[in-house]
Tab-separated table of C-alpha atoms in Angstrom:
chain	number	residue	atom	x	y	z
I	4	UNK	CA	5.675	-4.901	-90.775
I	5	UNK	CA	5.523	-3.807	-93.934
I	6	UNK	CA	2.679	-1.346	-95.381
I	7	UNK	CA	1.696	-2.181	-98.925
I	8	UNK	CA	2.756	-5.333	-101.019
I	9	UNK	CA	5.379	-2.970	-102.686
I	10	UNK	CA	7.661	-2.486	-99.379
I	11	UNK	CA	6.778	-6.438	-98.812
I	12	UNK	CA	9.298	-6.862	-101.734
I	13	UNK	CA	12.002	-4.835	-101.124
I	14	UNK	CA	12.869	-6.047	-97.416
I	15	UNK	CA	15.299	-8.807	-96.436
I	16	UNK	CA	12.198	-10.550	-95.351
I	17	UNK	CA	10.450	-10.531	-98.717
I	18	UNK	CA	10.327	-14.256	-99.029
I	19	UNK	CA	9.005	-14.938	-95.470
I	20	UNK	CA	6.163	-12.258	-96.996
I	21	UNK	CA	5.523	-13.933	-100.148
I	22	UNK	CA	5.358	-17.088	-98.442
I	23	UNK	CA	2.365	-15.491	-95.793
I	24	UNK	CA	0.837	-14.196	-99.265
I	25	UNK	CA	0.402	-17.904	-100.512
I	26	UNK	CA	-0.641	-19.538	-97.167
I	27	UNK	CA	-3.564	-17.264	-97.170
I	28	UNK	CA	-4.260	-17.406	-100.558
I	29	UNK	CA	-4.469	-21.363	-100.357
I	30	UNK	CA	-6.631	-21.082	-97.658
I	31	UNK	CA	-8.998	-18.581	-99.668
I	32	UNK	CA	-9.177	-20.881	-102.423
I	33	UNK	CA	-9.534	-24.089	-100.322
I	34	UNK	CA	-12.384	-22.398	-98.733
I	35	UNK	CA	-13.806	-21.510	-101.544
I	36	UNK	CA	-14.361	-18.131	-100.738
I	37	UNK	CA	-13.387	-17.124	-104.346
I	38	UNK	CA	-15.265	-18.712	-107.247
I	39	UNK	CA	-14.749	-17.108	-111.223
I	40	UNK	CA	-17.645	-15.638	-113.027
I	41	UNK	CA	-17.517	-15.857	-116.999
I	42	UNK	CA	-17.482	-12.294	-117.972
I	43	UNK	CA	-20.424	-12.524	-120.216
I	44	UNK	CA	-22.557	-13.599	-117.119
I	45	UNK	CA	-21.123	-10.384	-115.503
I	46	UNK	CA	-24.563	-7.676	-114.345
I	47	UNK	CA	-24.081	-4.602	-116.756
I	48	UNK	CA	-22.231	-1.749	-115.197
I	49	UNK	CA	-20.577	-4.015	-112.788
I	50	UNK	CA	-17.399	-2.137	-111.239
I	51	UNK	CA	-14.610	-4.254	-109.218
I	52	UNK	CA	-13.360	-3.600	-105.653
I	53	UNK	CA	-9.874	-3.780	-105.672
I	54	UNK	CA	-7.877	-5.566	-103.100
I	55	UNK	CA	-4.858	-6.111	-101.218
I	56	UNK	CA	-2.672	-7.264	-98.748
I	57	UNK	CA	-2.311	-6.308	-95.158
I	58	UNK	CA	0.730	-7.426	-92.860
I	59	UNK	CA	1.165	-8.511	-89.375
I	60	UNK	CA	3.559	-10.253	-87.312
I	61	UNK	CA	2.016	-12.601	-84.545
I	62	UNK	CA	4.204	-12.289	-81.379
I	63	UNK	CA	5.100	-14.538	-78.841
I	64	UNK	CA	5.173	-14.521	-75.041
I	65	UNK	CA	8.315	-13.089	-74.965
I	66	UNK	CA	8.315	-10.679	-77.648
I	67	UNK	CA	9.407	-13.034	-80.121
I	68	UNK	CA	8.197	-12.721	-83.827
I	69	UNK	CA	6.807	-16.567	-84.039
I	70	UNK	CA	4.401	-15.907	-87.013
I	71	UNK	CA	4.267	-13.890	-90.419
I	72	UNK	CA	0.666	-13.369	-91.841
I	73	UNK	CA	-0.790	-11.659	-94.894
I	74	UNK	CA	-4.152	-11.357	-95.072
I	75	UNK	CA	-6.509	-10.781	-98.092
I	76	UNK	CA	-8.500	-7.447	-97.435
I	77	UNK	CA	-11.220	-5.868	-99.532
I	78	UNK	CA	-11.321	-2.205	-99.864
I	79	UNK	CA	-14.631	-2.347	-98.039
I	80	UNK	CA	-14.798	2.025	-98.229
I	81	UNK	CA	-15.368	1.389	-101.885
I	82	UNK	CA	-18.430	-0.893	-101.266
I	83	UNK	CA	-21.800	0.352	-102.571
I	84	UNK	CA	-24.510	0.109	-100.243
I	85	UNK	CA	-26.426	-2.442	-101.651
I	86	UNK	CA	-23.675	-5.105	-101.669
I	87	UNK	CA	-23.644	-5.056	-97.757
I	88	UNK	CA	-26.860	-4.941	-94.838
I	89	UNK	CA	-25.805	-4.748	-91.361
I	90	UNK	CA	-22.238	-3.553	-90.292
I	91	UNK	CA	-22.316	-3.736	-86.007
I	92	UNK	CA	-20.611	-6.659	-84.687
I	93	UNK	CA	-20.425	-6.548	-80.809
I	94	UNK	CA	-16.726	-7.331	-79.523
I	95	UNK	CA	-15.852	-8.717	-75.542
I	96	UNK	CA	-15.125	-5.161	-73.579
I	97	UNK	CA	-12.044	-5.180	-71.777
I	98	UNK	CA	-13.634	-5.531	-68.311
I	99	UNK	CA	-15.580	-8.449	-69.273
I	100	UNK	CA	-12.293	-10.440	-70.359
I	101	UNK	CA	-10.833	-9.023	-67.364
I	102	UNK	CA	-13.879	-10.402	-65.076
I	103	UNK	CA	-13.846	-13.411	-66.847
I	104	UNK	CA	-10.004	-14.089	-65.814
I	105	UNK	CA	-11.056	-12.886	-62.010
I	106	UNK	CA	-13.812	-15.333	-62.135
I	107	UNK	CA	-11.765	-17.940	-63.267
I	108	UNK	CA	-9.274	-17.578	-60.438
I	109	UNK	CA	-11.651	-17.025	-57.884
I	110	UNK	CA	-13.115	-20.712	-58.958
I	111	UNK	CA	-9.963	-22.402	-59.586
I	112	UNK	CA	-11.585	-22.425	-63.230
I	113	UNK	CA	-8.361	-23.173	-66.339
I	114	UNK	CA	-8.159	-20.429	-68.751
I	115	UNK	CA	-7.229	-21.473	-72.289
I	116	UNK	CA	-8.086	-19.673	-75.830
I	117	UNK	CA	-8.962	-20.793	-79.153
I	118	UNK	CA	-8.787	-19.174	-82.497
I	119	UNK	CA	-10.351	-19.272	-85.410
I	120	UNK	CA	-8.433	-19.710	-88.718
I	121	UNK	CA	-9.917	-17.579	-91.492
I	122	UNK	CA	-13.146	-16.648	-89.291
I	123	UNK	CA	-14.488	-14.150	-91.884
I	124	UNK	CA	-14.158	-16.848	-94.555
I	125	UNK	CA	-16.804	-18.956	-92.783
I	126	UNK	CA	-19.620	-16.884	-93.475
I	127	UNK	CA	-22.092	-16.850	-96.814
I	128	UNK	CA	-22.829	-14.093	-98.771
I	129	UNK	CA	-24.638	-15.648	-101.652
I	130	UNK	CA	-27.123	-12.902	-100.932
I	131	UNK	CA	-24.808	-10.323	-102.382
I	132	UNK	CA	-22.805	-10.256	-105.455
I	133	UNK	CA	-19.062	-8.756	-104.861
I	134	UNK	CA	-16.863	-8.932	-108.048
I	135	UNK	CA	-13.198	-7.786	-106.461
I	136	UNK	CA	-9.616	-7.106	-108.552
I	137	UNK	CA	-6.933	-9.518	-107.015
I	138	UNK	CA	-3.317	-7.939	-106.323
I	139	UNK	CA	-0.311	-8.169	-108.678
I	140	UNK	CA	0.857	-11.240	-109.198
I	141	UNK	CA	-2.607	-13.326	-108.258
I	142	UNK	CA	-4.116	-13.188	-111.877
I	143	UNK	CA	-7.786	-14.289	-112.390
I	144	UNK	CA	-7.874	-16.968	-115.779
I	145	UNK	CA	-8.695	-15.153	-119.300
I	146	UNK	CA	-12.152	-14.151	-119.448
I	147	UNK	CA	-13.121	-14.608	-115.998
I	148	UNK	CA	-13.889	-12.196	-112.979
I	149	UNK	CA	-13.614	-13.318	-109.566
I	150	UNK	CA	-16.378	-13.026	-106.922
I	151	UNK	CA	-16.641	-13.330	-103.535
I	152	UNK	CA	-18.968	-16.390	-102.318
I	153	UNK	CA	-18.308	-16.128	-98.472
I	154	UNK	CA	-16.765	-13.303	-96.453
I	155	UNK	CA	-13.718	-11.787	-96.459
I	156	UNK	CA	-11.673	-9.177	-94.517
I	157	UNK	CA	-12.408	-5.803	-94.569
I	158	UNK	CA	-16.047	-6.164	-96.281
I	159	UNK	CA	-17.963	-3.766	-94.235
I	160	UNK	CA	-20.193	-6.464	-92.926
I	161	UNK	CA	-17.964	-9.464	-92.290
I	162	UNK	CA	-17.833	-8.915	-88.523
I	163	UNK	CA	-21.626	-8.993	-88.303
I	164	UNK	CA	-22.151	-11.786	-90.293
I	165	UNK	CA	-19.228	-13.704	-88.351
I	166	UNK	CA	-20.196	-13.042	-85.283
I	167	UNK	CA	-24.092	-13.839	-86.453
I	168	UNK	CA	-22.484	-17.545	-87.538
I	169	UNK	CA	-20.601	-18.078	-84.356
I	170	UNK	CA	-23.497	-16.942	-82.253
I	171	UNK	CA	-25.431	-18.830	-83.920
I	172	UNK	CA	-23.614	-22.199	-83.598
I	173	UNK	CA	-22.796	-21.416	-80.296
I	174	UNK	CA	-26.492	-21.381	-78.655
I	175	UNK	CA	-27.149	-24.541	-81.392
I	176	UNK	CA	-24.710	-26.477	-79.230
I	177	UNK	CA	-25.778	-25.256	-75.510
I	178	UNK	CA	-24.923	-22.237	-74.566
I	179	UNK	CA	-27.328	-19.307	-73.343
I	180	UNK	CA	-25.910	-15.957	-73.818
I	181	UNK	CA	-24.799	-13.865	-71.131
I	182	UNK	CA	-27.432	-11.090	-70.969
I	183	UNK	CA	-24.787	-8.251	-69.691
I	184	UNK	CA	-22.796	-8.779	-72.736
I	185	UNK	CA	-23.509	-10.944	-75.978
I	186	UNK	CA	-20.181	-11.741	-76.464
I	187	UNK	CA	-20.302	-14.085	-73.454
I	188	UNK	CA	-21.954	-17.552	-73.328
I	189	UNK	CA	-22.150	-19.999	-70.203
I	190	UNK	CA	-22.913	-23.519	-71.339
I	191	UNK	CA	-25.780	-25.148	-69.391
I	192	UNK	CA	-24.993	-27.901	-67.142
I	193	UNK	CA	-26.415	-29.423	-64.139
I	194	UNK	CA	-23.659	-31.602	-62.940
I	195	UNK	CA	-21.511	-28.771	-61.981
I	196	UNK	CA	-19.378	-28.541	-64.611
I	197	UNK	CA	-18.462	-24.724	-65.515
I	198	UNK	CA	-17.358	-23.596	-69.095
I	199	UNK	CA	-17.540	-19.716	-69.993
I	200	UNK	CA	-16.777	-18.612	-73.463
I	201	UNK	CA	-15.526	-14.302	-74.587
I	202	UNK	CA	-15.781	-13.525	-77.866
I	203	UNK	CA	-13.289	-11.051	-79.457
I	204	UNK	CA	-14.144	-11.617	-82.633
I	205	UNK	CA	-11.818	-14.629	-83.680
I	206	UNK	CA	-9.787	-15.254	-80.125
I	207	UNK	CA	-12.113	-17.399	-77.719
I	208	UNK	CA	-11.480	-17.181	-74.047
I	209	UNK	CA	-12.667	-19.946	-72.534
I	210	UNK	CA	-12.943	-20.589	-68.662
I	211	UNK	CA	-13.888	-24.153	-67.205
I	212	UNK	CA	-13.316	-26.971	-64.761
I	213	UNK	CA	-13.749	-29.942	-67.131
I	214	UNK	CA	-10.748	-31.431	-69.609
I	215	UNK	CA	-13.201	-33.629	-71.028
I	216	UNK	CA	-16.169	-31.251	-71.298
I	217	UNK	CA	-13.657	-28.884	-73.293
I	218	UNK	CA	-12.610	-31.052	-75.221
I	219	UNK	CA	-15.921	-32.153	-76.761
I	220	UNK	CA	-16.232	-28.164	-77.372
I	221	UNK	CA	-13.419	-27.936	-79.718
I	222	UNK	CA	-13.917	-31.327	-81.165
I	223	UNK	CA	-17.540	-29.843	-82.115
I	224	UNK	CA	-16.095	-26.625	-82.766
I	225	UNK	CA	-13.269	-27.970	-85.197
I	226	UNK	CA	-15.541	-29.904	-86.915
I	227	UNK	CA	-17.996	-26.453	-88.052
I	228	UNK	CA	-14.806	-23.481	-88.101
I	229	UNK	CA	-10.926	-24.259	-88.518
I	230	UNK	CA	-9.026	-23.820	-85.213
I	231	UNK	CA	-5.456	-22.790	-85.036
I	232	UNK	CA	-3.592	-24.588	-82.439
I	233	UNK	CA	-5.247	-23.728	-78.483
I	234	UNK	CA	-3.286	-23.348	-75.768
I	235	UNK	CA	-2.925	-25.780	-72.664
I	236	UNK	CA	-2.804	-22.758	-70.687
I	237	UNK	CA	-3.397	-19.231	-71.941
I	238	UNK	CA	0.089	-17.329	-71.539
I	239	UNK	CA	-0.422	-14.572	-73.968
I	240	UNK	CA	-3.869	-13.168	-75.078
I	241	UNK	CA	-4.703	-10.292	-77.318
I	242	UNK	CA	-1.203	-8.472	-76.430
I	243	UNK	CA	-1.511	-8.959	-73.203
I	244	UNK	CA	1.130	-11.299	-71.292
I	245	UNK	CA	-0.821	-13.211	-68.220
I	246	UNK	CA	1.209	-14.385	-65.430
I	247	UNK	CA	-0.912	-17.101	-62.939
I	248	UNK	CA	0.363	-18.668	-59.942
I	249	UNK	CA	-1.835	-21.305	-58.968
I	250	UNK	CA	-0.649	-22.050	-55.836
I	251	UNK	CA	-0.932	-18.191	-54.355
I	252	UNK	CA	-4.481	-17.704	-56.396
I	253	UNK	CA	-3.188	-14.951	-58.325
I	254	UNK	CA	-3.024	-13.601	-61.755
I	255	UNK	CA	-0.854	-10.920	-63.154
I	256	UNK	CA	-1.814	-8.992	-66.486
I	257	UNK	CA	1.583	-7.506	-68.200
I	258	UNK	CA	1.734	-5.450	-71.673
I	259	UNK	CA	5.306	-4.802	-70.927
I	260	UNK	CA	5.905	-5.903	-75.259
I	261	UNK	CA	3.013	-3.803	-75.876
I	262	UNK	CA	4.797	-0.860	-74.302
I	263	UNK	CA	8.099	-1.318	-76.013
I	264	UNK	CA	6.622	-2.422	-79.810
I	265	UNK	CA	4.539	1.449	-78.432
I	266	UNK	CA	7.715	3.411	-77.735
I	267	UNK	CA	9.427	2.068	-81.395
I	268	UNK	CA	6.137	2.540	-83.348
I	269	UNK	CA	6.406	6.415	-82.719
I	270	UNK	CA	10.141	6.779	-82.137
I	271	UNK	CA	10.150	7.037	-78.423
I	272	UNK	CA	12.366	4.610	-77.618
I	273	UNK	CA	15.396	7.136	-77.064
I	274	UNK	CA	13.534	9.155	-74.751
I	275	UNK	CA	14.107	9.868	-71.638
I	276	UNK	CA	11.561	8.586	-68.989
I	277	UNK	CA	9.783	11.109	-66.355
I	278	UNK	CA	7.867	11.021	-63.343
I	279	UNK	CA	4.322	11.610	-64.171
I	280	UNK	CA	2.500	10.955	-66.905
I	281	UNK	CA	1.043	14.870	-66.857
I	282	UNK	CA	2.610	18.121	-65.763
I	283	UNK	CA	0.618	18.810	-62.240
I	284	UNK	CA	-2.062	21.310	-62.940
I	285	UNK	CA	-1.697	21.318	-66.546
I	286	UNK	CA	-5.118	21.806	-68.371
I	287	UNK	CA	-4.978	20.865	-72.008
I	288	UNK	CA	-7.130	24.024	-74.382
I	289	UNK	CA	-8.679	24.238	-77.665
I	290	UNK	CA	-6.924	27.149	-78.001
I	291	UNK	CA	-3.870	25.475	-78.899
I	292	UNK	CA	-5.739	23.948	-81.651
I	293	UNK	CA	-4.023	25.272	-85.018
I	294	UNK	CA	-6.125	27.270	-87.396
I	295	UNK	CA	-4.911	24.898	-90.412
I	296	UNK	CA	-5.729	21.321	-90.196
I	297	UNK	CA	-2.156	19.012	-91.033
I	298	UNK	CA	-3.647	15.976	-91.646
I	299	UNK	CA	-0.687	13.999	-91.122
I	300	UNK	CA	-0.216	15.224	-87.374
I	301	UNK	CA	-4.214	14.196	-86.799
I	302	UNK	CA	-3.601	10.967	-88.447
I	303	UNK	CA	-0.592	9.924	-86.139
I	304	UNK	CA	-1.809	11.643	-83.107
I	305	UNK	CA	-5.218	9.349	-83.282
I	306	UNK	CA	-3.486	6.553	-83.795
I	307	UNK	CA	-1.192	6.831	-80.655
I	308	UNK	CA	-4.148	7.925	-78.692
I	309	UNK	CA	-6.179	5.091	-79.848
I	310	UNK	CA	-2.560	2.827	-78.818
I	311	UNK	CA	-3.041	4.575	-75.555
I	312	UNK	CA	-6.521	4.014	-74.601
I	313	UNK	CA	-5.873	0.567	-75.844
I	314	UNK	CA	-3.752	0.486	-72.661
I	315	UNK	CA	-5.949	2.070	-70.070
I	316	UNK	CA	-8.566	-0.460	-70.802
I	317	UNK	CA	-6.537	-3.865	-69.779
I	318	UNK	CA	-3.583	-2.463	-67.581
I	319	UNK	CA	-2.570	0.848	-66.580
I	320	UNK	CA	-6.100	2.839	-65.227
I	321	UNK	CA	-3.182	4.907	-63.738
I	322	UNK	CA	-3.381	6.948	-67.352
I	323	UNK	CA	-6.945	7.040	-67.163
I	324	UNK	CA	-7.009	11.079	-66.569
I	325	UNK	CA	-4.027	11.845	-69.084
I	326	UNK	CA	-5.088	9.324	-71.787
I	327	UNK	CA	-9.008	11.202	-71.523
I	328	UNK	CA	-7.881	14.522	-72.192
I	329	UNK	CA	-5.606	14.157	-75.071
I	330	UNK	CA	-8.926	12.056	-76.605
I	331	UNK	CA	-10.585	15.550	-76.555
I	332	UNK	CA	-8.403	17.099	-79.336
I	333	UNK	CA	-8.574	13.970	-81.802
I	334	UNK	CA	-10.244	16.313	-84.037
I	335	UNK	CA	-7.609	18.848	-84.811
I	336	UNK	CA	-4.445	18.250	-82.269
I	337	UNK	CA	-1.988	21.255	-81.415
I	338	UNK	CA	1.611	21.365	-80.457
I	339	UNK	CA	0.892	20.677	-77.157
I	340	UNK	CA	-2.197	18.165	-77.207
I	341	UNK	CA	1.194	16.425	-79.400
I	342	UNK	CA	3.535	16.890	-76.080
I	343	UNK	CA	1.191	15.657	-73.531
I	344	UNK	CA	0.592	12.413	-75.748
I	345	UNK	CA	4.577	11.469	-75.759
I	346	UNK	CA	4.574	12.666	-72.358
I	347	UNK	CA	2.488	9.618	-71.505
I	348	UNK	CA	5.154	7.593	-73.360
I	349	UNK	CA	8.348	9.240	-71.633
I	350	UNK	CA	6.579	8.063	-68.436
I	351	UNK	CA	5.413	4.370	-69.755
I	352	UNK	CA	9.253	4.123	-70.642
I	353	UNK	CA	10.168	4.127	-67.072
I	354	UNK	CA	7.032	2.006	-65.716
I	355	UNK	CA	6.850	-0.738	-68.741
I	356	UNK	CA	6.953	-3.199	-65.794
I	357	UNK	CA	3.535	-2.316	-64.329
């Protein structure tokens, strides 16, 4: 995936890129999530918040590459304070997807997923004014400044006015929340019919026992948010590849891609698998902490701890202990806080099945 716009252009990919680039900007302006603003109407001393594009491929059961997106972000660290309000959106924890999935095997329940198309789009913010600068190559007509009239990615309060919108819509059309977790809703029904809804942000989880009572869900639900296409039966959900036999009652949770996209992220895949995911006995110290911060070694350190812990929470508690202490040293990591973390992925090289 590329980084900025820039690499977009130079890869053999470019056009399949360029091509993302324009689907969401269609959707943007169908949405009408952009409007212009003569500049004489502008507020004196009003400053622009630049944007731009952020990549990701959308994989398929198998690995598979079957989607390309580009998605409009707003450099929401730049925001002022008094062009956003609340900024907490709760998301489903891992144990409550993962009790939703036993639940749904225990009562025979069918699992299938939704997702929301442009879910941050959906959401007003005619309360706030939010002039942005569009990348190269999207130019805003002479003598006009664009402005954001909904939501949009990476505005420091999109999540919590999403999820406010979706709540919101969800309770209008029968559901109570789940008290445990807010991200959960259980539709009332007295005729025995059993629908369960997870929230993680865009990607619905939904548990029931009635084709026709689901259906009416996402015919309601289509009608207030645009759906991508739902599964008949969830196969692949949030990285994670689920396996169900119906017939033995089971389910299976696999992030065998997860491992291997893991290993090639941080140039593991070369190395050579071991035993254990930890050296028996070894205690990890702040003494090995170096007296000189290198910001690039704390930068790519988090971010394969965070890819690790990321793990522990659907699939493999078995790096629990491991995972925990390297999270100690976030902060300033040493040479060995560094070793024990691709330790952990020498041993997920050899146990990618799990």
């Amino acid at each position: 995936e590329p980084k900025t716009q820039h690499e977009s252009r130079s890869r053999a990919d470019v056009q399949d890129w360029i091509d993302a680039e324009f689907i969401e900007m269609d959707t943007i302006y169908r949405m009408g999530t952009i409007v212009y603003v003569p500049n004489e109407d502008l507020p004196e001393g009003t400053t622009l918040i630049p944007t731009k594009f952020a990549y990701k491929c959308k994989f398929g059961d198998h690995g598979q590459v079957i989607k390309k997106k580009g998605r409009l972000v707003v450099r929401g660290d730049l925001q002022k304070e008094h062009e956003y309000t609340e900024t907490f959106a709760p998301t489903s924890r891992f144990n409550t997807l993962r009790a939703l999935m036993s639940v749904a095997v225990q009562q025979q329940l069918k699992l299938v997923q939704f997702d929301i198309k442009g879910a941050f789009m959906v959401s007003s913010i005619e309360d706030k004014d939010i002039y942005i600068a569009l990348p190269p190559g999207y130019e805003v007509p002479k003598g006009f400044t664009a402005k954001l009239s909904s939501s949009l990615y990476g505005c420091r309060d999109s999540a919590f006015r999403f999820h406010r919108t979706l709540s919101t819509w969800m309770v209008d059309y029968g559901f109570e929340p789940v008290n445990a977790d807010k991200t959960l809703f259980k539709l009332n029904c007295n005729d025995g019919t059993v629908m369960i809804v997870a929230l993680y942000v865009d990607d619905g989880l939904v548990a029931h026992n009635s084709d026709l009572v689901y259906a009416e869900f996402v015919k309601a639900l289509s009608e207030r948010f645009e759906l991508s296409a739902e599964s008949e039966e969830v196969t692949w959900y949030l990285g994670v590849g689920i396996q169900r036999d119906w017939k033995a009652g089971t389910l299976k949770l696999t992030q065998e891609q997860y491992v291997t996209d893991l290993l090639k992220r941080f140039n593991m895949t070369d190395c050579n698998p071991v035993l254990t995911p930890m050296e028996v006995g070894q205690r990890l110290s702040s003494a090995d902490c170096p007296d000189v911060l290198d910001k690039a070694n704390v930068k790519e350190y988090q971010q394969l701890v965070s890819a690790l812990n990321y793990l522990v929470g659907w699939t493999r508690e078995d790096l629990a202990f491991p995972v925990s202490q390297c999270t100690l040293f976030m902060a300033n990591p040493g040479p060995s806080h560094i070793a024990a973390a691709k330790q952990i992925l020498c041993y997920l090289k050899g146990t990618r099945e799990v």
